[in-house]
Coordinates of N, CA and C in Angstrom, one line a residue:
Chain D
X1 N 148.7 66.3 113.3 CA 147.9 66.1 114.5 C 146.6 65.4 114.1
X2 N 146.2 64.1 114.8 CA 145.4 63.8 114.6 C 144.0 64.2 115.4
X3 N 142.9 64.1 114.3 CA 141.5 64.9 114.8 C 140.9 64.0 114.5
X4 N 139.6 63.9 115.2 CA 138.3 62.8 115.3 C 137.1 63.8 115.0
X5 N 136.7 64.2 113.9 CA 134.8 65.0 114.3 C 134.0 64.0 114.1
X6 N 132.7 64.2 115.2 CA 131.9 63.5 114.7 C 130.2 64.0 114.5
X7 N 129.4 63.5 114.1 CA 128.1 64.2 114.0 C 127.1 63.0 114.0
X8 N 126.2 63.6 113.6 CA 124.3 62.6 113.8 C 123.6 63.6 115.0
X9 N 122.6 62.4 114.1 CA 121.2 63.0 115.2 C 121.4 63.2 116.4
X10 N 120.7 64.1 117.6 CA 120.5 64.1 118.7 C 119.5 63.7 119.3
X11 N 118.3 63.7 118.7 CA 117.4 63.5 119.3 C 116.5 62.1 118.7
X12 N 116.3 61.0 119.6 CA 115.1 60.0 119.0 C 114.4 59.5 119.3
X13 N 113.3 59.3 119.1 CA 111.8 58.8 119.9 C 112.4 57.0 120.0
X14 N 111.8 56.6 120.7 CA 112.2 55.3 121.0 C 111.7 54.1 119.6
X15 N 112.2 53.2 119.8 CA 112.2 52.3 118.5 C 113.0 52.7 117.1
X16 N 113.4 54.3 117.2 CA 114.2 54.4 116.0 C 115.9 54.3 115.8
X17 N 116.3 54.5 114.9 CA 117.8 54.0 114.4 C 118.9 55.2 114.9
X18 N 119.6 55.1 115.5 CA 120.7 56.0 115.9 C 121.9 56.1 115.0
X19 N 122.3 56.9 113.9 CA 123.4 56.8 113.6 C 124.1 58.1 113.3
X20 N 124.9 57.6 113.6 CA 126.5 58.9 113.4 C 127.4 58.9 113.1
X21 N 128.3 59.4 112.5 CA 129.8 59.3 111.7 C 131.1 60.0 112.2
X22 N 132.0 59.5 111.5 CA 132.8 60.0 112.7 C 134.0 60.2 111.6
X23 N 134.7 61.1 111.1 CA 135.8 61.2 110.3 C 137.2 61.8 111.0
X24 N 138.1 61.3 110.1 CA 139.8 61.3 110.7 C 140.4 62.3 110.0
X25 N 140.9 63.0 110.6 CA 141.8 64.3 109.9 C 143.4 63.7 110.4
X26 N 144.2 63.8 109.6 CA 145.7 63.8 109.7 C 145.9 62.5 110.4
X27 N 147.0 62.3 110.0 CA 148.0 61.1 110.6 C 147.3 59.7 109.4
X28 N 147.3 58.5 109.6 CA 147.0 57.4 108.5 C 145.8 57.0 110.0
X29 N 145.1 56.5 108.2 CA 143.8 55.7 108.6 C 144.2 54.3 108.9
X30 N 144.5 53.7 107.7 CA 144.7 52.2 107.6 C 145.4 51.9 109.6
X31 N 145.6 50.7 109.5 CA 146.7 50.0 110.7 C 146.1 50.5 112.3
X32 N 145.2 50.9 111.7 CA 144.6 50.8 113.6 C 142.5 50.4 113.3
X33 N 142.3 50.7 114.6 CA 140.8 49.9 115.0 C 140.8 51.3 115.0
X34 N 139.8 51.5 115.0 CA 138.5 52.9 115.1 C 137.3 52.2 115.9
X35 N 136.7 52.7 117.5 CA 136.0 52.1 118.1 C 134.8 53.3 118.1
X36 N 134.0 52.7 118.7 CA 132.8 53.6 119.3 C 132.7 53.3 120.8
X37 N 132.5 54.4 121.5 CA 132.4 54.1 123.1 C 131.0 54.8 123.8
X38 N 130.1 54.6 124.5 CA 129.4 55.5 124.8 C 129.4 55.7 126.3
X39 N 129.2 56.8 126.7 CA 129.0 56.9 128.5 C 127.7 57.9 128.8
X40 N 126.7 56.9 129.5 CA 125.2 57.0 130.1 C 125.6 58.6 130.8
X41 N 124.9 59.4 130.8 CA 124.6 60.6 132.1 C 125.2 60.1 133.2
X42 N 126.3 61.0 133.8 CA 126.5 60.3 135.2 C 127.0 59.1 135.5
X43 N 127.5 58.2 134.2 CA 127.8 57.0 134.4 C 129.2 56.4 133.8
X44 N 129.5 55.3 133.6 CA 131.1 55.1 133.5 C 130.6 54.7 131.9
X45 N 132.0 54.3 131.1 CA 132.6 54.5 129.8 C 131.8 52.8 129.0
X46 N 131.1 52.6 128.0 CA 130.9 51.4 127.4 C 131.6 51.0 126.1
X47 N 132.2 50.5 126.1 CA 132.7 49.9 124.7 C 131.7 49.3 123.5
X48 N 131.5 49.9 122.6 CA 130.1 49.4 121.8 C 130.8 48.1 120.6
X49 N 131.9 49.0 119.9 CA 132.6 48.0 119.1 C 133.6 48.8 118.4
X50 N 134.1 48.2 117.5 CA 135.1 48.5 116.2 C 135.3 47.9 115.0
X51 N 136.1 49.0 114.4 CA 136.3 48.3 112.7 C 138.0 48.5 112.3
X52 N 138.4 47.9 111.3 CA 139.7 48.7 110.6 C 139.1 48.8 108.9
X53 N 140.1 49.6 108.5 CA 140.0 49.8 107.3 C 139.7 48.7 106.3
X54 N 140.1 47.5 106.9 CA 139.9 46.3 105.9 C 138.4 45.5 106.4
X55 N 137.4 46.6 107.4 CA 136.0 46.5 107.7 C 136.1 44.9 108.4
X56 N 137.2 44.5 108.9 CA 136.7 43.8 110.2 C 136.2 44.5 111.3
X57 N 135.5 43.9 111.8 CA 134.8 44.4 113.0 C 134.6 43.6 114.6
X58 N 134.7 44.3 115.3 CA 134.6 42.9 116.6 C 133.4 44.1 117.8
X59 N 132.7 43.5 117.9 CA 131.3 44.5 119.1 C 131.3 43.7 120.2
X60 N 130.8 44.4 121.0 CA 130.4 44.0 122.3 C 129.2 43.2 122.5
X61 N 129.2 42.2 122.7 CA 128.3 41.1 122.9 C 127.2 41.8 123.5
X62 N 126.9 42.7 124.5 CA 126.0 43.0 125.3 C 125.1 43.9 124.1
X63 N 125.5 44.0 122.7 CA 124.9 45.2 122.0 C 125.0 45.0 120.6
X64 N 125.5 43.5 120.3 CA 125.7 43.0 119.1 C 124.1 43.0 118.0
X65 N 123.4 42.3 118.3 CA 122.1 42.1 117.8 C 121.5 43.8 117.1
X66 N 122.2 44.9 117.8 CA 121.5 45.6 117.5 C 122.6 46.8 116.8
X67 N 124.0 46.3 116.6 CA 124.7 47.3 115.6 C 125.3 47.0 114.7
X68 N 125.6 48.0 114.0 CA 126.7 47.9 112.8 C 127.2 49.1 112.9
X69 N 128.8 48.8 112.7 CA 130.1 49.7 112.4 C 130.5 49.5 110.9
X70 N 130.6 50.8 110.5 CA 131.2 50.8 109.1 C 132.0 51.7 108.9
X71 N 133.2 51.5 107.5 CA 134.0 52.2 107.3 C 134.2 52.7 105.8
X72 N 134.2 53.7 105.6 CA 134.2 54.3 104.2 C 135.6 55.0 104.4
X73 N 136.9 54.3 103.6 CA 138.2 54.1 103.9 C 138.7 55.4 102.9
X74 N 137.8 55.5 101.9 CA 138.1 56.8 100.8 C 137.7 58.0 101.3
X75 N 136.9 58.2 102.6 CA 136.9 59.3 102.7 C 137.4 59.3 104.6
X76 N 137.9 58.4 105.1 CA 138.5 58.4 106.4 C 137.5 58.3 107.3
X77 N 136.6 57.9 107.1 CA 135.5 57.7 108.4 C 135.0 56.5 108.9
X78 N 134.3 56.5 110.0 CA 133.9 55.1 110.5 C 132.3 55.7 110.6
X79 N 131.4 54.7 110.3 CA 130.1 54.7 110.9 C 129.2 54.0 112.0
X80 N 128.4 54.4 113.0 CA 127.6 53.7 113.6 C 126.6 54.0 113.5
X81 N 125.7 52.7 113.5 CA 124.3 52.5 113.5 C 123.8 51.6 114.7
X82 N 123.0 52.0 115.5 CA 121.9 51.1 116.6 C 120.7 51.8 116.2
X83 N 120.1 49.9 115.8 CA 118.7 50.0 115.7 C 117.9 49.6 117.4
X84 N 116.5 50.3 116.9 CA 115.7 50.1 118.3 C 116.1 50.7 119.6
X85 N 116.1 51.8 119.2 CA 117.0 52.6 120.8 C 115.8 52.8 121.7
X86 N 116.2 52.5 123.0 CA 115.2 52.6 123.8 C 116.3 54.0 125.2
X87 N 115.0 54.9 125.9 CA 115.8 55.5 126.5 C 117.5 55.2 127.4
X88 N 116.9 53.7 127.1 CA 118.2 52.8 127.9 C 120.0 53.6 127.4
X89 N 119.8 53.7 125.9 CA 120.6 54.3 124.9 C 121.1 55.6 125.0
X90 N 120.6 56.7 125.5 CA 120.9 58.1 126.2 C 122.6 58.1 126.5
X91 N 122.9 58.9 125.5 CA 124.2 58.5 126.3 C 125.0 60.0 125.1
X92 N 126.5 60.2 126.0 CA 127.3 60.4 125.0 C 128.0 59.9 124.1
X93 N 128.2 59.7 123.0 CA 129.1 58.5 122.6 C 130.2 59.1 121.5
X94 N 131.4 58.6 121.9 CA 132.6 59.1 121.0 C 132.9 58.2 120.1
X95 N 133.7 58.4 119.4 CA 134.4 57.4 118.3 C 136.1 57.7 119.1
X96 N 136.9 56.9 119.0 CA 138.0 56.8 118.8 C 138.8 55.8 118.7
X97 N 140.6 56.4 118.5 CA 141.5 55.5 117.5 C 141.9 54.6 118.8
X98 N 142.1 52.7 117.8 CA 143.0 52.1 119.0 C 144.2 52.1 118.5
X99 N 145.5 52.0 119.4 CA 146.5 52.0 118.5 C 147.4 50.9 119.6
X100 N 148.2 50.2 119.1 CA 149.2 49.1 119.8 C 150.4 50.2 119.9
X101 N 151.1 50.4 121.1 CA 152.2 51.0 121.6 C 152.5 50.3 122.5
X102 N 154.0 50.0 122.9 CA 154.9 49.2 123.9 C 153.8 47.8 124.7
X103 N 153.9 47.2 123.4 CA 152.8 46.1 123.9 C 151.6 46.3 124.6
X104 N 150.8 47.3 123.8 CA 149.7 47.2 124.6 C 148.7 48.1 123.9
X105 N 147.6 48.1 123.8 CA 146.3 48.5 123.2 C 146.1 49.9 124.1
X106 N 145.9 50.9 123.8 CA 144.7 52.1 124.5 C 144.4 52.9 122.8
X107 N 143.2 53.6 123.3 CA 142.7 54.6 122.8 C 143.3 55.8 123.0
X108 N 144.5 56.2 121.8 CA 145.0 57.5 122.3 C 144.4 58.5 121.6
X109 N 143.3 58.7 121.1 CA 142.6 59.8 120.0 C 141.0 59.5 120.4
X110 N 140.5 60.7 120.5 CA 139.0 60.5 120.8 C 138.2 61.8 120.2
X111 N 137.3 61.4 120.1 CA 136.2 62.6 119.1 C 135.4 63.6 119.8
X112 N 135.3 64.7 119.9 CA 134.8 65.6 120.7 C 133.2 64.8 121.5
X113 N 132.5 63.9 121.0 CA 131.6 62.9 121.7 C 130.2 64.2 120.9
X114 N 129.4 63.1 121.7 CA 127.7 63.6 120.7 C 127.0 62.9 122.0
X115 N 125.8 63.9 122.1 CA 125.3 63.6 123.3 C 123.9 62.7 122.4
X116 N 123.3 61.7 122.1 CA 122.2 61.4 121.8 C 121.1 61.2 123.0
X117 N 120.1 62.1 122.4 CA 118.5 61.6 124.0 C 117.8 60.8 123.0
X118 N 117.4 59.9 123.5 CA 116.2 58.9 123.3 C 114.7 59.4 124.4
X119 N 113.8 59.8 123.5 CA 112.7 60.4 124.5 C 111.7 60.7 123.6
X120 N 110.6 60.3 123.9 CA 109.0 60.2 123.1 C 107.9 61.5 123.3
Chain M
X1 N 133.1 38.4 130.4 CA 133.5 40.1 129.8 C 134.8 40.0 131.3
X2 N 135.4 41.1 131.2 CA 136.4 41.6 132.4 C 136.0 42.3 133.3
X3 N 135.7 41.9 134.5 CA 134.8 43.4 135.3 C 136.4 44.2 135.5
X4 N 136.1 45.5 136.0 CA 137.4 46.4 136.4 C 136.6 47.3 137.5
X5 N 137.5 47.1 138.5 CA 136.7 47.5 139.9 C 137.8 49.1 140.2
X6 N 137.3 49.7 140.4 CA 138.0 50.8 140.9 C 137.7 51.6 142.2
X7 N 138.7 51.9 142.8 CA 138.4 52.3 144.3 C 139.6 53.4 144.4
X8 N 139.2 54.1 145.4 CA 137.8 54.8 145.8 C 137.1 55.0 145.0
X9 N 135.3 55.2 144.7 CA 134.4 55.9 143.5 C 135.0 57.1 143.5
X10 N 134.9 57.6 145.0 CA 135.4 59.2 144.9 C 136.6 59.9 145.9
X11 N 137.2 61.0 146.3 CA 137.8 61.4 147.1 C 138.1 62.5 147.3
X12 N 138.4 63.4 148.1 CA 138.8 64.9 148.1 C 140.2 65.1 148.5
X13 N 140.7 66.0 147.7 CA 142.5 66.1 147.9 C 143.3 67.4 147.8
X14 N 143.9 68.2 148.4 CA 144.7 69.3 148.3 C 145.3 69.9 147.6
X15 N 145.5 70.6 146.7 CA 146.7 70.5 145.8 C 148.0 70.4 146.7
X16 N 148.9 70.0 145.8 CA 150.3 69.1 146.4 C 149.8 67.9 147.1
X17 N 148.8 67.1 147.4 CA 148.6 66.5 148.0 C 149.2 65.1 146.6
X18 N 149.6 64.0 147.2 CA 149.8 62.8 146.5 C 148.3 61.7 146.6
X19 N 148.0 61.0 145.2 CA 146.6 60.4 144.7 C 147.0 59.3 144.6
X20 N 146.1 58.4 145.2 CA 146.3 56.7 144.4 C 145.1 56.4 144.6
X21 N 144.9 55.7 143.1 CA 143.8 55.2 142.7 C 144.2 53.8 142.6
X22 N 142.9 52.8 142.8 CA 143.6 51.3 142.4 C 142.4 51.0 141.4
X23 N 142.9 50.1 140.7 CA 142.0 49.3 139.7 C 142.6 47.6 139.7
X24 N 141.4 46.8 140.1 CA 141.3 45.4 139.7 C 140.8 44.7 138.9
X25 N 141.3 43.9 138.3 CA 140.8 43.4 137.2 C 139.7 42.2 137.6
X26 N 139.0 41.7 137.0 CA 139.0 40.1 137.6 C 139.1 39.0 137.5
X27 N 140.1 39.0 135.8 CA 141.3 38.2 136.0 C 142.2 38.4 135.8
X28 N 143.5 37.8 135.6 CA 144.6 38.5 135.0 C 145.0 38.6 133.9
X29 N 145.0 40.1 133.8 CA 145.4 40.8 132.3 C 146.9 41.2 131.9
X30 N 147.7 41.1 132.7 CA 149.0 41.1 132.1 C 149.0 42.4 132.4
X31 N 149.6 43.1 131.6 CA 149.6 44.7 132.0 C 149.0 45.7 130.7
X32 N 148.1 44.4 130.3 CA 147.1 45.4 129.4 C 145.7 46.4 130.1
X33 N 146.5 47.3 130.4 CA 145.8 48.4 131.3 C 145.8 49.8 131.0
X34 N 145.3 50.4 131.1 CA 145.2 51.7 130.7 C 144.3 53.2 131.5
X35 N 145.1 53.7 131.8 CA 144.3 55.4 132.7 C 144.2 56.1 131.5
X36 N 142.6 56.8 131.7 CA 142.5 58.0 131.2 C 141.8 58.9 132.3
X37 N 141.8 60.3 131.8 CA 141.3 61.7 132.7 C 140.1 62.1 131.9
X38 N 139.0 62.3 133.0 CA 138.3 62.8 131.8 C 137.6 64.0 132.8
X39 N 137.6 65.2 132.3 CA 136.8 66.8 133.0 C 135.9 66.8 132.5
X40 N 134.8 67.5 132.9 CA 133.6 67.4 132.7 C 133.1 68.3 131.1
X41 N 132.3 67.2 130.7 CA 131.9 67.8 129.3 C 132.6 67.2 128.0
X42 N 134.3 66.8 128.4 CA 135.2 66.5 127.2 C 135.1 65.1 127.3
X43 N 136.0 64.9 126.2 CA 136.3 63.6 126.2 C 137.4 62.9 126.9
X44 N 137.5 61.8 128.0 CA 138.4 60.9 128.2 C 139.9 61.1 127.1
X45 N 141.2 61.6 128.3 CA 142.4 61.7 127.7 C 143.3 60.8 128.5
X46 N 143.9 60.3 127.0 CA 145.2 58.7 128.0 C 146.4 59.7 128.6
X47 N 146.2 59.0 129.6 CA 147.6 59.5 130.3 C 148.4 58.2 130.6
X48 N 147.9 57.3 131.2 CA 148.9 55.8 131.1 C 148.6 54.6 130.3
X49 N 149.4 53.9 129.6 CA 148.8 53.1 128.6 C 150.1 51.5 129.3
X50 N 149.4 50.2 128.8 CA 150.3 49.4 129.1 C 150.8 49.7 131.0
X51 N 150.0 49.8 131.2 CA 150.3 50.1 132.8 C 151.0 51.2 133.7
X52 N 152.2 51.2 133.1 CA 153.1 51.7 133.1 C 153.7 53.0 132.5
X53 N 153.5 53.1 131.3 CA 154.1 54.2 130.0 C 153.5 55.1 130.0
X54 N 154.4 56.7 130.3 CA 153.1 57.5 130.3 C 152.9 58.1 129.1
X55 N 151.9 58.6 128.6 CA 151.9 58.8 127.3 C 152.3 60.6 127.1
X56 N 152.7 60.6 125.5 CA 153.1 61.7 125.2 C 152.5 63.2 125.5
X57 N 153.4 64.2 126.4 CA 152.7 65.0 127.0 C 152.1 65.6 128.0
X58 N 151.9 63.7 128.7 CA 151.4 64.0 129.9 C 152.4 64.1 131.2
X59 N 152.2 65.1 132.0 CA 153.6 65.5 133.1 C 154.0 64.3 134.1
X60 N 154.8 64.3 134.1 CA 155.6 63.2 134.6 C 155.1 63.2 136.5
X61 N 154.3 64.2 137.2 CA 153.5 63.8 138.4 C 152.6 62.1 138.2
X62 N 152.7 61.9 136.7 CA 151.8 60.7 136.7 C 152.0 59.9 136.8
X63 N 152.4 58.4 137.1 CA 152.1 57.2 137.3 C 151.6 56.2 137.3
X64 N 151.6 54.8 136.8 CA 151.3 53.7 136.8 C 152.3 52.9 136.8
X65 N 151.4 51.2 137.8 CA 151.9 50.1 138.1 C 151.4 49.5 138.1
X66 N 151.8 48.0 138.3 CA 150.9 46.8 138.9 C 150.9 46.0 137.3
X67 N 150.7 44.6 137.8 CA 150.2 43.7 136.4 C 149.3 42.7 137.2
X68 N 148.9 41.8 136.1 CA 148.0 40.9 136.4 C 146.5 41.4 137.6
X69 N 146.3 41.7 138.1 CA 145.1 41.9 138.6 C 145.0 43.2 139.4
X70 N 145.9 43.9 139.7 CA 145.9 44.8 140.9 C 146.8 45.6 140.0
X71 N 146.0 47.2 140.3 CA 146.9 48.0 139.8 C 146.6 49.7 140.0
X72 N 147.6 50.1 140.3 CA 147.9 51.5 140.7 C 147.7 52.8 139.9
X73 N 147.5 54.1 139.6 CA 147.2 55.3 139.3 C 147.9 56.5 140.1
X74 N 149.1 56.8 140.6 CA 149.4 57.8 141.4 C 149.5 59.2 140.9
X75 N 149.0 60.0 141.6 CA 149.6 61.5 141.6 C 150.4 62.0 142.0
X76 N 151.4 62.6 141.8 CA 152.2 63.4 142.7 C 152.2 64.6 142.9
X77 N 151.8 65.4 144.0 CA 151.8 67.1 143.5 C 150.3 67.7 143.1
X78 N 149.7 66.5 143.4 CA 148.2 66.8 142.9 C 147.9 68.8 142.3
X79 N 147.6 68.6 140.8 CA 147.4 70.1 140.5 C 146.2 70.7 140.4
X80 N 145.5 71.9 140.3 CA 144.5 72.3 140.3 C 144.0 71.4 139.3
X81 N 144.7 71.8 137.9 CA 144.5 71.0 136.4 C 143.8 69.5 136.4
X82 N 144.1 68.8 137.8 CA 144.3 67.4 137.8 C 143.1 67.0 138.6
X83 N 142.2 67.6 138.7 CA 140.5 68.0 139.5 C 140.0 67.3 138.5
X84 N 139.5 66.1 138.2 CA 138.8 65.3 136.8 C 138.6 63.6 137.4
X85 N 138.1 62.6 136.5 CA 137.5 61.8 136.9 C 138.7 61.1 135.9
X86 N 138.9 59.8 136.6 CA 139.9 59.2 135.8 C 139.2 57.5 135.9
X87 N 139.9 56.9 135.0 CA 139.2 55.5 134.5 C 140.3 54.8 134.2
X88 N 139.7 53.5 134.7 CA 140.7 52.5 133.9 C 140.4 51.5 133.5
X89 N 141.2 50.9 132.1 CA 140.3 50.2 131.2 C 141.2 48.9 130.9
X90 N 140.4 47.5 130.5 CA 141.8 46.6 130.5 C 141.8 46.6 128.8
X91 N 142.8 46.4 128.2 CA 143.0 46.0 126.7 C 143.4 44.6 126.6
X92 N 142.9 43.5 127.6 CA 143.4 42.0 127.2 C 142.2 41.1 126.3
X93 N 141.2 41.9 126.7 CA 140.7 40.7 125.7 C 139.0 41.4 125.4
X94 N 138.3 41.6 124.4 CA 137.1 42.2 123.9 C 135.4 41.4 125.1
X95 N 135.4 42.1 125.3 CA 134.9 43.5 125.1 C 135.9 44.2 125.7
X96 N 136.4 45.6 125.3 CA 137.0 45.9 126.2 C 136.5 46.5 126.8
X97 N 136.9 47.2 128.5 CA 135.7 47.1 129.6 C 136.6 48.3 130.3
X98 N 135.6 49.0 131.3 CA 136.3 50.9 132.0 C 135.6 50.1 133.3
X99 N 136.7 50.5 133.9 CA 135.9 50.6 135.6 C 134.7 51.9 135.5
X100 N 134.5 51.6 136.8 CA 133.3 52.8 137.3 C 133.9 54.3 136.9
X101 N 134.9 55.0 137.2 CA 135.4 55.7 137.6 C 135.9 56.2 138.8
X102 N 136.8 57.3 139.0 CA 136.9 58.1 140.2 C 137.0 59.1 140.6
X103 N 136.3 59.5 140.8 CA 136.7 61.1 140.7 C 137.0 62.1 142.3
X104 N 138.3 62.8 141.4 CA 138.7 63.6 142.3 C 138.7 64.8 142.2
X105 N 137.7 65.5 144.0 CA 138.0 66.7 143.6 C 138.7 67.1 145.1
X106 N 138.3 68.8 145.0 CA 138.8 69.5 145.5 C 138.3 69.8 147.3
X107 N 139.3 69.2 148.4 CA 138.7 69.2 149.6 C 138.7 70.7 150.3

């Protein structure tokens, strides 16, 4: 069975770096994306970006300038970092797996999520 | 980017009552589409992937259809269990992108 935990900070005054990790238990790492998603208080789901094992990565334009996804393949984890968090950033955000089934992409695996506040 | 429009935001339903949800794309995605459920506090769980397929586990009251721009979410039997906010997401092309949501509760 596959599992997602993930951790980092909770709390950050504005202008500082947000980062959190996110590790894979069971099933294979390699052959899929690992994404990060966040969703605002009360609000719908954002796609931030992704990686695979071979540390390509493809992000969301709306949030590019200010991330990096990384992958440490020896120990099964993916990382994120956003610099310059402004309260705008408040959000929950999960990591999880993409995987290609019957022609088609979804996210069938997701990480318990991490709530980050941005607040001075 | 893909907007994904979803209607109703919200709605109230009976149990046994039957659910449809639509989602639009705004353009066409083929049937790279995807439902998830999400209850309050957890994280978003797939229940239809590729439009159509439901995924492992999840009870067969569930449903999906439609390709290219227009597309469906049914319940059948609506269950207590099935009181949650559900989303839909396109997988054709990055960013990938979630409607608003919709959530259903209990009338």
């Amino acid at each position: 069975q596959v599992q997602l935990q993930q951790w980092g900070a909770g709390l950050l005054k504005p202008s500082e770096t947000l980062s959190l990790t996110c590790a894979v238990y069971g099933g294979s790492f390699s052959g899929y994306y690992w994404s990060w998603i966040r969703q605002p208080p009360g609000k719908g789901l954002e796609w931030i970006g992704e990686v695979n094992h071979g540390e390509s990565t493809n992000y969301n334009p709306s949030l590019k300038s200010r991330v990096t996804i990384s992958v440490a393949t020896s120990k099964n984890q993916i990382s994120l970092k956003l610099t310059s968090v402004t309260a705008a950033d408040t959000a929950v955000y999960y990591c999880a797996r993409f995987r290609w089934a019957n022609n088609g992409y979804s996210f069938d695996y997701w990480g318990q999520g991490a709530l980050v506040t941005v607040s001075s | 980017d893909i907007q994904m429009t979803q209607s109703p935001s919200s709605l109230s339903a009976s149990v046994g009552d039957r659910v449809t949800i639509t989602c639009r794309a705004s353009q066409s995605i083929n049937n790279y589409l995807n439902w998830y459920q999400q209850k309050p506090g957890k994280a978003p769980k797939l229940l239809i992937y590729a439009a159509s397929s439901l995924q492992s586990g999840v009870p067969s009251r569930f449903s999906g259809s439609g390709s290219g721009t227009d597309f469906t979410l049914t319940i059948n039997s609506l269950q207590s269990e099935d009181f949650a906010t559900y989303h839909c997401q396109q997988s054709y092309s990055t960013p990938w992108t979630f409607g608003q949501g919709t959530k259903v509760d209990i009338k």
